Amino acid sequence: MNTATLRALDFDHPSIAPHAEGAACAVGRAWAKVPEPVSAERRADLKSHIRELLAREHAVLVAHYYVDAELQELAEETGGCVADSLEMARFGRDHPARTLVVAGVRFMGETAKILSPEKRVLMPDLDATCSLDLGCPADAFSAFCDAHPDRTVVVYANTSAAVKARADWAVTSAIALDIVAHLHGLGQKILWAPDRHLGAYVQAQTGADMLLWQGSCLVHDEFKGVELELLRAEYPHAKVLVHPESPPAVVAQADVVGSTAQMIKAARELDASHFIVATDQGLLYKMRQAAPGKTFIAAPTAGNSATCKSCAHCPWMAMNGLANLADALEHGSGEIVLDPALGERARVPIDRMLDFAASRDRRVRASGDLARDTALFSAVGPA
Ligand code: 13P
Ligand code: SF4
């Protein structure tokens, strides 16, 4: 039996009709389970048990970059993958395994199930959620869409199946810019949800007419612009890598803004020895592997204006552990169950995104422009 203590978390819970710029945000309260520490000996036992169970269950482990390094290692050494949310979706859909075990947060497991309804999708803990998902309830979102029928509805992958079922397009941070630029080029006006910072960034980069839901990620929202300036003064030659869920004052100081995979690519390819990184600290494990010898410094979440709700590690990603992963495989617990009709409707915007990504990748390969491969990133200069 796995035990865990509960940690209370506040998150931005936009009001029913967040139409206006700067619309008032209520504060929602959620919980994350903090896993009990596990001894080194027990961890070794659990890992070998998980390897056996993955083989026994014809299962593959699909992990996000933000989960614990030991889970990332296990995914890689057992033929699974560690990836950003876009690649996780593609990998799970295309893999022949009968069971997908998704180590990440709830929307990632749901996306896997939507794309592979015939497969069993397990998660170490189904309560591992996301403040963006929590802050965008389907009924309120649906009312928002009803009020703006002239707009193309684009939702971030960090949403429930019910919200996706209301959307025309899904996007992840790896492809949001390209998709919105495409829709803008077609003359479409966008209704965007839920991340207001990513939405504002995409709006600024593309010039698209976008109406933004006012949600936020409680991890990235904590990065501090003023404190980042002070840190940059200490490391004047460091490049700054920023996930676009971060506030505008942080994004404005970035050398590169991109998804988790795009940030790793930048760490590997940019000619710098030091990097300041504004995203979940789980990503540093992969960055250090991808760019050995380079130094990675966490962007500040502390300082005068800090509340340090997250300290740069997603409390829900942290709910994925070896013990509950073993339990899920052993007992089939943590299975994602979705209404098939809802899954079919939610699949439409995700398929559109994946088809768009595939044709973008083909175009990029054909043009030989390797700087714009699937791990495309956008470079902006610090202000
Ligand atoms: P990516 O799509 O970049 O993997 O990000 C997912 C996420 O939840 C970031 O907080
Ligand atoms: Fe959601 Fe933020 Fe956690 Fe990503 S890091 S899963 S956006 S709460």
CSV table of C-alpha atoms and ligand atoms in Angstrom, one decimal:
chain,number,residue,atom,x,y,z
A,1,MET,CA,0.0,0.0,0.0
A,2,ASN,CA,1.4,3.4,-1.1
A,3,THR,CA,1.0,6.3,1.3
A,4,ALA,CA,1.3,9.9,0.6
A,5,THR,CA,0.6,13.3,2.2
A,6,LEU,CA,-1.5,15.9,0.6
A,7,ARG,CA,-0.3,19.3,-0.4
A,8,ALA,CA,-2.7,22.2,-1.0
A,9,LEU,CA,-2.3,24.3,-4.1
A,10,ASP,CA,-3.9,27.5,-5.3
A,11,PHE,CA,-4.3,28.1,-9.0
A,12,ASP,CA,-5.9,30.6,-11.4
A,13,HIS,CA,-9.5,29.7,-12.0
A,14,PRO,CA,-10.9,32.2,-14.5
A,15,SER,CA,-14.4,33.4,-14.1
A,16,ILE,CA,-17.2,32.1,-16.3
A,17,ALA,CA,-16.8,34.7,-19.0
A,18,PRO,CA,-13.1,35.7,-19.2
A,19,HIS,CA,-13.7,37.8,-22.3
A,20,ALA,CA,-12.1,41.1,-21.3
A,21,GLU,CA,-8.4,41.6,-21.2
A,22,GLY,CA,-7.3,41.3,-17.6
A,23,ALA,CA,-10.7,39.8,-16.6
A,24,ALA,CA,-10.8,39.0,-12.9
A,25,CYS,CA,-9.5,35.6,-12.0
A,26,ALA,CA,-10.8,33.6,-9.0
A,27,VAL,CA,-8.4,31.4,-7.1
A,28,GLY,CA,-9.1,27.7,-7.2
A,29,ARG,CA,-7.8,25.2,-4.6
A,30,ALA,CA,-6.5,21.8,-5.6
A,31,TRP,CA,-4.4,19.1,-4.0
A,32,ALA,CA,-1.4,17.1,-5.0
A,33,LYS,CA,-0.2,13.9,-3.3
A,34,VAL,CA,3.5,14.1,-2.2
A,35,PRO,CA,4.9,10.6,-2.6
A,36,GLU,CA,6.7,9.0,0.4
A,37,PRO,CA,10.5,8.8,0.0
A,38,VAL,CA,11.6,5.3,-1.0
A,39,SER,CA,14.9,3.7,0.0
A,40,ALA,CA,17.6,3.0,-2.6
A,41,GLU,CA,17.2,-0.8,-2.1
A,42,ARG,CA,13.4,-0.6,-2.5
A,43,ARG,CA,13.8,1.6,-5.6
A,44,ALA,CA,16.1,-1.0,-7.2
A,45,ASP,CA,13.6,-3.8,-6.5
A,46,LEU,CA,10.8,-1.7,-7.9
A,47,LYS,CA,12.7,-1.0,-11.1
A,48,SER,CA,13.4,-4.6,-11.8
A,49,HIS,CA,9.8,-5.5,-11.0
A,50,ILE,CA,8.6,-2.8,-13.4
A,51,ARG,CA,10.8,-4.2,-16.2
A,52,GLU,CA,9.2,-7.6,-15.7
A,53,LEU,CA,5.7,-6.2,-15.6
A,54,LEU,CA,6.2,-4.1,-18.7
A,55,ALA,CA,7.2,-7.3,-20.6
A,56,ARG,CA,4.4,-9.4,-19.0
A,57,GLU,CA,1.7,-6.9,-19.9
A,58,HIS,CA,3.1,-6.1,-23.4
A,59,ALA,CA,3.2,-2.5,-22.2
A,60,VAL,CA,5.4,0.5,-23.1
A,61,LEU,CA,6.2,3.4,-20.8
A,62,VAL,CA,5.7,6.9,-22.3
A,63,ALA,CA,7.1,9.5,-20.0
A,64,HIS,CA,7.2,13.3,-20.0
A,65,TYR,CA,10.5,15.2,-19.4
A,66,TYR,CA,9.2,16.6,-16.1
A,67,VAL,CA,8.8,13.3,-14.3
A,68,ASP,CA,11.5,11.9,-12.0
A,69,ALA,CA,14.8,11.0,-13.7
A,70,GLU,CA,14.5,7.3,-12.6
A,71,LEU,CA,11.2,7.0,-14.5
A,72,GLN,CA,12.8,8.7,-17.6
A,73,GLU,CA,15.7,6.2,-17.4
A,74,LEU,CA,13.3,3.3,-17.1
A,75,ALA,CA,11.2,4.5,-20.1
A,76,GLU,CA,14.3,4.8,-22.3
A,77,GLU,CA,16.0,1.5,-21.3
A,78,THR,CA,12.7,-0.5,-21.8
A,79,GLY,CA,12.1,0.8,-25.3
A,80,GLY,CA,9.6,3.5,-24.4
A,81,CYS,CA,10.1,7.2,-24.8
A,82,VAL,CA,10.7,10.4,-22.9
A,83,ALA,CA,9.3,13.3,-24.8
A,84,ASP,CA,7.3,16.5,-24.9
A,85,SER,CA,3.5,16.3,-25.0
A,86,LEU,CA,3.4,16.3,-28.9
A,87,GLU,CA,5.9,13.5,-29.3
A,88,MET,CA,4.2,11.5,-26.4
A,89,ALA,CA,1.0,11.6,-28.4
A,90,ARG,CA,2.6,10.5,-31.6
A,91,PHE,CA,4.7,7.8,-30.0
A,92,GLY,CA,1.7,6.2,-28.1
A,93,ARG,CA,-0.5,6.3,-31.2
A,94,ASP,CA,2.1,4.6,-33.4
A,95,HIS,CA,3.5,2.0,-30.9
A,96,PRO,CA,2.2,-1.5,-31.3
A,97,ALA,CA,2.0,-2.2,-27.5
A,98,ARG,CA,-1.4,-3.3,-26.1
A,99,THR,CA,-0.9,-1.2,-23.0
A,100,LEU,CA,0.4,2.3,-22.8
A,101,VAL,CA,1.7,3.4,-19.4
A,102,VAL,CA,1.7,7.2,-19.3
A,103,ALA,CA,3.9,8.8,-16.7
A,104,GLY,CA,2.9,12.5,-16.8
A,105,VAL,CA,-0.4,14.2,-16.0
A,106,ARG,CA,-4.0,13.4,-16.7
A,107,PHE,CA,-4.4,15.2,-20.1
A,108,MET,CA,-1.5,13.2,-21.5
A,109,GLY,CA,-3.1,9.9,-20.5
A,110,GLU,CA,-6.4,11.1,-22.0
A,111,THR,CA,-4.8,12.1,-25.2
A,112,ALA,CA,-3.2,8.7,-25.5
A,113,LYS,CA,-6.6,7.0,-24.9
A,114,ILE,CA,-8.3,9.3,-27.4
A,115,LEU,CA,-5.8,8.4,-30.1
A,116,SER,CA,-5.7,4.7,-29.3
A,117,PRO,CA,-9.2,3.7,-27.9
A,118,GLU,CA,-8.4,0.1,-28.5
A,119,LYS,CA,-5.4,0.1,-26.2
A,120,ARG,CA,-5.4,0.0,-22.4
A,121,VAL,CA,-3.9,3.3,-21.0
A,122,LEU,CA,-2.7,3.2,-17.5
A,123,MET,CA,-1.3,6.0,-15.3
A,124,PRO,CA,0.6,5.8,-12.0
A,125,ASP,CA,-2.0,8.2,-10.4
A,126,LEU,CA,-5.1,9.4,-12.2
A,127,ASP,CA,-5.2,12.4,-9.8
A,128,ALA,CA,-2.1,13.9,-11.3
A,129,THR,CA,-3.7,16.9,-13.0
A,130,CYS,CA,-2.7,20.3,-14.3
A,131,SER,CA,-3.7,23.8,-13.2
A,132,LEU,CA,-4.5,24.7,-16.9
A,133,ASP,CA,-6.9,21.7,-17.1
A,134,LEU,CA,-8.5,22.5,-13.7
A,135,GLY,CA,-8.8,26.2,-14.6
A,136,CYS,CA,-10.8,25.5,-17.8
A,137,PRO,CA,-14.0,23.5,-16.9
A,138,ALA,CA,-15.9,22.2,-19.9
A,139,ASP,CA,-19.2,23.9,-19.1
A,140,ALA,CA,-17.8,27.4,-18.6
A,141,PHE,CA,-15.6,26.9,-21.7
A,142,SER,CA,-18.5,25.8,-23.8
A,143,ALA,CA,-20.4,29.0,-22.8
A,144,PHE,CA,-17.4,31.1,-23.8
A,145,CYS,CA,-17.4,29.3,-27.2
A,146,ASP,CA,-21.1,29.8,-27.6
A,147,ALA,CA,-20.6,33.6,-27.0
A,148,HIS,CA,-18.1,33.8,-29.9
A,149,PRO,CA,-19.4,31.5,-32.7
A,150,ASP,CA,-17.4,33.5,-35.3
A,151,ARG,CA,-14.0,32.3,-33.9
A,152,THR,CA,-12.0,29.2,-34.6
A,153,VAL,CA,-11.5,27.4,-31.3
A,154,VAL,CA,-7.9,26.5,-30.6
A,155,VAL,CA,-7.1,24.7,-27.3
A,156,TYR,CA,-3.8,23.8,-25.7
A,157,ALA,CA,-3.3,20.1,-25.2
A,158,ASN,CA,-3.3,20.7,-21.4
A,159,THR,CA,-7.1,20.4,-21.3
A,160,SER,CA,-9.7,17.7,-20.6
A,161,ALA,CA,-11.2,15.5,-23.3
A,162,ALA,CA,-14.5,17.4,-22.9
A,163,VAL,CA,-12.8,20.8,-23.7
A,164,LYS,CA,-11.0,19.3,-26.7
A,165,ALA,CA,-14.4,17.9,-27.8
A,166,ARG,CA,-15.5,21.6,-28.2
A,167,ALA,CA,-12.4,22.6,-30.1
A,168,ASP,CA,-11.6,22.9,-33.8
A,169,TRP,CA,-7.8,22.5,-33.2
A,170,ALA,CA,-5.6,21.3,-30.4
A,171,VAL,CA,-2.0,22.5,-30.1
A,172,THR,CA,1.0,21.9,-27.9
A,173,SER,CA,3.7,24.4,-27.2
A,174,ALA,CA,5.8,22.8,-29.9
A,175,ILE,CA,3.4,23.7,-32.7
A,176,ALA,CA,1.1,26.4,-31.4
A,177,LEU,CA,2.9,29.2,-33.3
A,178,ASP,CA,2.8,27.4,-36.7
A,179,ILE,CA,-0.9,26.4,-36.4
A,180,VAL,CA,-2.1,29.8,-35.3
A,181,ALA,CA,0.0,31.5,-38.0
A,182,HIS,CA,-1.6,29.2,-40.5
A,183,LEU,CA,-5.1,30.0,-39.3
A,184,HIS,CA,-4.3,33.7,-39.2
A,185,GLY,CA,-3.1,33.4,-42.8
A,186,LEU,CA,-6.5,32.0,-43.7
A,187,GLY,CA,-8.1,35.1,-42.1
A,188,GLN,CA,-9.6,33.3,-39.1
A,189,LYS,CA,-10.1,34.9,-35.7
A,190,ILE,CA,-9.1,32.7,-32.8
A,191,LEU,CA,-10.7,31.8,-29.5
A,192,TRP,CA,-7.8,30.5,-27.4
A,193,ALA,CA,-7.7,28.5,-24.2
A,194,PRO,CA,-6.5,28.1,-21.5
A,195,ASP,CA,-3.0,29.4,-21.0
A,196,ARG,CA,-3.0,33.2,-21.1
A,197,HIS,CA,0.8,33.6,-21.3
A,198,LEU,CA,1.2,31.1,-24.2
A,199,GLY,CA,-1.8,32.8,-25.8
A,200,ALA,CA,-0.3,36.3,-25.5
A,201,TYR,CA,3.1,35.0,-26.8
A,202,VAL,CA,1.5,33.4,-29.9
A,203,GLN,CA,-0.6,36.5,-30.4
A,204,ALA,CA,2.4,38.8,-30.3
A,205,GLN,CA,4.4,36.5,-32.6
A,206,THR,CA,1.7,35.9,-35.3
A,207,GLY,CA,-0.4,39.1,-35.1
A,208,ALA,CA,-3.5,36.9,-35.0
A,209,ASP,CA,-6.8,38.2,-33.6
A,210,MET,CA,-7.0,36.1,-30.4
A,211,LEU,CA,-9.5,36.1,-27.5
A,212,LEU,CA,-7.8,34.5,-24.5
A,213,TRP,CA,-9.0,32.4,-21.7
A,214,GLN,CA,-7.2,33.5,-18.6
A,215,GLY,CA,-5.7,30.3,-17.2
A,216,SER,CA,-2.1,29.8,-16.2
A,217,CYS,CA,0.4,27.1,-15.2
A,218,LEU,CA,1.2,27.3,-11.6
A,219,VAL,CA,4.8,26.2,-12.2
A,220,HIS,CA,5.7,28.6,-15.0
A,221,ASP,CA,3.6,31.5,-13.7
A,222,GLU,CA,6.1,31.7,-10.7
A,223,PHE,CA,9.1,32.7,-12.7
A,224,LYS,CA,10.1,36.3,-11.9
A,225,GLY,CA,11.1,38.9,-14.5
A,226,VAL,CA,13.0,41.2,-12.1
A,227,GLU,CA,14.9,38.4,-10.4
A,228,LEU,CA,15.8,36.9,-13.8
A,229,GLU,CA,17.3,40.3,-14.8
A,230,LEU,CA,19.5,40.1,-11.7
A,231,LEU,CA,20.6,36.6,-12.5
A,232,ARG,CA,21.4,37.5,-16.1
A,233,ALA,CA,23.7,40.3,-14.7
A,234,GLU,CA,25.6,37.6,-12.7
A,235,TYR,CA,25.9,35.4,-15.9
A,236,PRO,CA,26.1,37.9,-18.7
A,237,HIS,CA,27.2,35.3,-21.3
A,238,ALA,CA,24.4,32.8,-20.4
A,239,LYS,CA,21.7,32.1,-22.9
A,240,VAL,CA,18.1,32.2,-21.5
A,241,LEU,CA,15.8,29.3,-22.5
A,242,VAL,CA,12.1,29.9,-21.6
A,243,HIS,CA,9.0,27.8,-21.9
A,244,PRO,CA,6.2,30.0,-23.2
A,245,GLU,CA,3.8,29.3,-20.3
A,246,SER,CA,6.0,31.8,-18.4
A,247,PRO,CA,4.9,35.4,-17.8
A,248,PRO,CA,5.7,38.0,-20.5
A,249,ALA,CA,8.4,39.7,-18.4
A,250,VAL,CA,10.3,36.4,-18.5
A,251,VAL,CA,9.6,35.6,-22.1
A,252,ALA,CA,10.9,39.0,-23.1
A,253,GLN,CA,14.3,38.1,-21.8
A,254,ALA,CA,14.6,34.8,-23.6
A,255,ASP,CA,17.1,33.9,-26.3
A,256,VAL,CA,14.9,30.9,-27.1
A,257,VAL,CA,11.2,30.3,-26.4
A,258,GLY,CA,10.1,26.8,-27.0
A,259,SER,CA,8.5,23.6,-25.9
A,260,THR,CA,10.4,21.2,-23.6
A,261,ALA,CA,11.9,19.3,-26.6
A,262,GLN,CA,12.8,22.6,-28.4
A,263,MET,CA,14.6,23.8,-25.2
A,264,ILE,CA,16.7,20.7,-25.2
A,265,LYS,CA,17.5,21.2,-28.8
A,266,ALA,CA,18.6,24.7,-28.1
A,267,ALA,CA,20.7,23.6,-25.2
A,268,ARG,CA,22.5,21.2,-27.5
A,269,GLU,CA,22.9,23.4,-30.5
A,270,LEU,CA,23.5,26.9,-29.2
A,271,ASP,CA,27.1,28.0,-28.8
A,272,ALA,CA,27.1,28.9,-25.1
A,273,SER,CA,28.5,27.2,-22.0
A,274,HIS,CA,25.9,28.5,-19.5
A,275,PHE,CA,22.1,28.5,-19.8
A,276,ILE,CA,19.4,29.9,-17.5
A,277,VAL,CA,16.4,27.7,-17.8
A,278,ALA,CA,12.8,28.8,-17.1
A,279,THR,CA,10.8,25.6,-16.9
A,280,ASP,CA,10.2,22.6,-14.7
A,281,GLN,CA,13.4,21.4,-13.2
A,282,GLY,CA,12.7,17.8,-14.4
A,283,LEU,CA,13.9,19.0,-17.8
A,284,LEU,CA,17.5,19.6,-16.5
A,285,TYR,CA,18.1,15.8,-16.4
A,286,LYS,CA,17.7,15.5,-20.1
A,287,MET,CA,19.4,18.8,-20.9
A,288,ARG,CA,22.5,17.7,-19.0
A,289,GLN,CA,22.5,14.4,-21.0
A,290,ALA,CA,22.0,16.2,-24.3
A,291,ALA,CA,24.7,18.8,-23.6
A,292,PRO,CA,27.3,17.3,-21.2
A,293,GLY,CA,29.8,19.8,-20.0
A,294,LYS,CA,27.4,22.8,-20.3
A,295,THR,CA,26.1,24.4,-17.1
A,296,PHE,CA,22.3,24.8,-16.5
A,297,ILE,CA,21.0,27.3,-14.0
A,298,ALA,CA,17.4,27.3,-12.8
A,299,ALA,CA,15.6,30.6,-13.5
A,300,PRO,CA,14.4,32.2,-10.2
A,301,THR,CA,11.0,31.6,-8.7
A,302,ALA,CA,12.0,33.3,-5.5
A,303,GLY,CA,12.4,37.0,-4.7
A,304,ASN,CA,10.5,39.9,-3.4
A,305,SER,CA,7.3,39.1,-5.3
A,306,ALA,CA,7.5,35.3,-4.9
A,307,THR,CA,5.0,33.0,-3.3
A,308,CYS,CA,6.9,29.9,-4.5
A,309,LYS,CA,3.8,27.7,-5.0
A,310,SER,CA,5.8,25.3,-7.1
A,311,CYS,CA,9.5,26.0,-6.8
A,312,ALA,CA,9.8,25.0,-10.4
A,313,HIS,CA,8.7,21.5,-10.1
A,314,CYS,CA,5.2,20.5,-11.1
A,315,PRO,CA,3.5,19.0,-8.0
A,316,TRP,CA,1.3,16.7,-10.2
A,317,MET,CA,4.2,15.5,-12.3
A,318,ALA,CA,5.9,14.6,-9.0
A,319,MET,CA,3.0,12.3,-8.2
A,320,ASN,CA,4.4,9.7,-10.6
A,321,GLY,CA,6.7,7.4,-8.7
A,322,LEU,CA,8.1,3.9,-9.0
A,323,ALA,CA,5.7,2.4,-6.4
A,324,ASN,CA,2.5,3.6,-8.1
A,325,LEU,CA,3.8,2.8,-11.5
A,326,ALA,CA,4.4,-0.8,-10.4
A,327,ASP,CA,0.9,-0.9,-8.8
A,328,ALA,CA,-0.7,0.3,-12.1
A,329,LEU,CA,1.0,-2.5,-14.0
A,330,GLU,CA,0.5,-5.2,-11.4
A,331,HIS,CA,-3.2,-4.5,-10.8
A,332,GLY,CA,-4.4,-2.5,-13.8
A,333,SER,CA,-5.1,0.4,-11.5
A,334,GLY,CA,-5.1,4.0,-12.9
A,335,GLU,CA,-6.8,3.0,-16.1
A,336,ILE,CA,-8.1,5.9,-18.3
A,337,VAL,CA,-11.7,5.3,-19.1
A,338,LEU,CA,-13.4,7.6,-21.6
A,339,ASP,CA,-16.8,7.7,-23.1
A,340,PRO,CA,-16.1,6.5,-26.7
A,341,ALA,CA,-18.4,9.2,-28.3
A,342,LEU,CA,-16.6,11.9,-26.4
A,343,GLY,CA,-13.2,10.4,-27.4
A,344,GLU,CA,-14.3,10.4,-31.0
A,345,ARG,CA,-15.2,14.1,-30.9
A,346,ALA,CA,-12.1,15.0,-28.9
A,347,ARG,CA,-10.0,13.2,-31.5
A,348,VAL,CA,-10.9,15.6,-34.3
A,349,PRO,CA,-8.8,18.6,-33.2
A,350,ILE,CA,-5.9,16.3,-32.1
A,351,ASP,CA,-5.8,14.5,-35.4
A,352,ARG,CA,-5.8,17.9,-37.2
A,353,MET,CA,-2.8,19.0,-35.1
A,354,LEU,CA,-0.9,15.7,-35.8
A,355,ASP,CA,-1.7,15.8,-39.5
A,356,PHE,CA,-0.5,19.4,-39.6
A,357,ALA,CA,2.7,18.5,-37.7
A,358,ALA,CA,3.4,15.6,-40.1
A,359,SER,CA,3.0,17.8,-43.2
A,360,ARG,CA,5.1,20.5,-41.6
A,361,ASP,CA,7.8,17.9,-40.9
A,362,ARG,CA,7.7,16.6,-44.5
A,363,ARG,CA,8.0,20.2,-45.8
A,364,VAL,CA,10.9,20.9,-43.6
A,365,ARG,CA,12.7,17.7,-44.5
A,366,ALA,CA,12.1,18.3,-48.2
A,367,SER,CA,13.5,21.9,-47.9
A,368,GLY,CA,16.6,20.6,-46.1
A,369,ASP,CA,16.2,23.3,-43.5
A,370,LEU,CA,17.4,21.3,-40.6
A,371,ALA,CA,17.1,24.2,-38.2
A,372,ARG,CA,13.4,23.9,-38.6
A,373,ASP,CA,13.0,20.1,-38.0
A,374,THR,CA,10.4,18.7,-35.6
A,375,ALA,CA,12.1,20.3,-32.7
A,376,LEU,CA,11.6,23.7,-34.2
A,377,PHE,CA,12.1,26.6,-31.8
A,378,SER,CA,11.6,30.3,-32.1
A,379,ALA,CA,14.5,32.5,-31.2
A,380,VAL,CA,13.9,36.0,-29.8
A,381,GLY,CA,16.5,38.3,-28.5
A,382,PRO,CA,16.5,39.5,-24.9
A,383,ALA,CA,15.0,42.9,-24.4
B,1,13P,P1,5.4,20.5,-23.5
B,1,13P,O1,4.3,20.4,-24.5
B,1,13P,O2,6.4,21.5,-23.9
B,1,13P,O3,5.9,19.1,-23.3
B,1,13P,O4,4.8,21.0,-22.2
B,1,13P,C1,3.8,20.4,-21.5
B,1,13P,C2,3.6,21.0,-20.2
B,1,13P,O5,2.7,20.6,-19.4
B,1,13P,C3,4.4,22.2,-19.9
B,1,13P,O6,4.2,22.6,-18.6
B,2,SF4,FE1,0.3,21.7,-16.1
B,2,SF4,FE2,2.1,23.4,-15.5
B,2,SF4,FE3,2.3,21.0,-14.5
B,2,SF4,FE4,2.7,21.5,-17.1
B,2,SF4,S1,4.0,22.1,-15.4
B,2,SF4,S2,1.4,19.8,-16.3
B,2,SF4,S3,1.3,23.1,-17.5
B,2,SF4,S4,0.7,22.5,-14.0
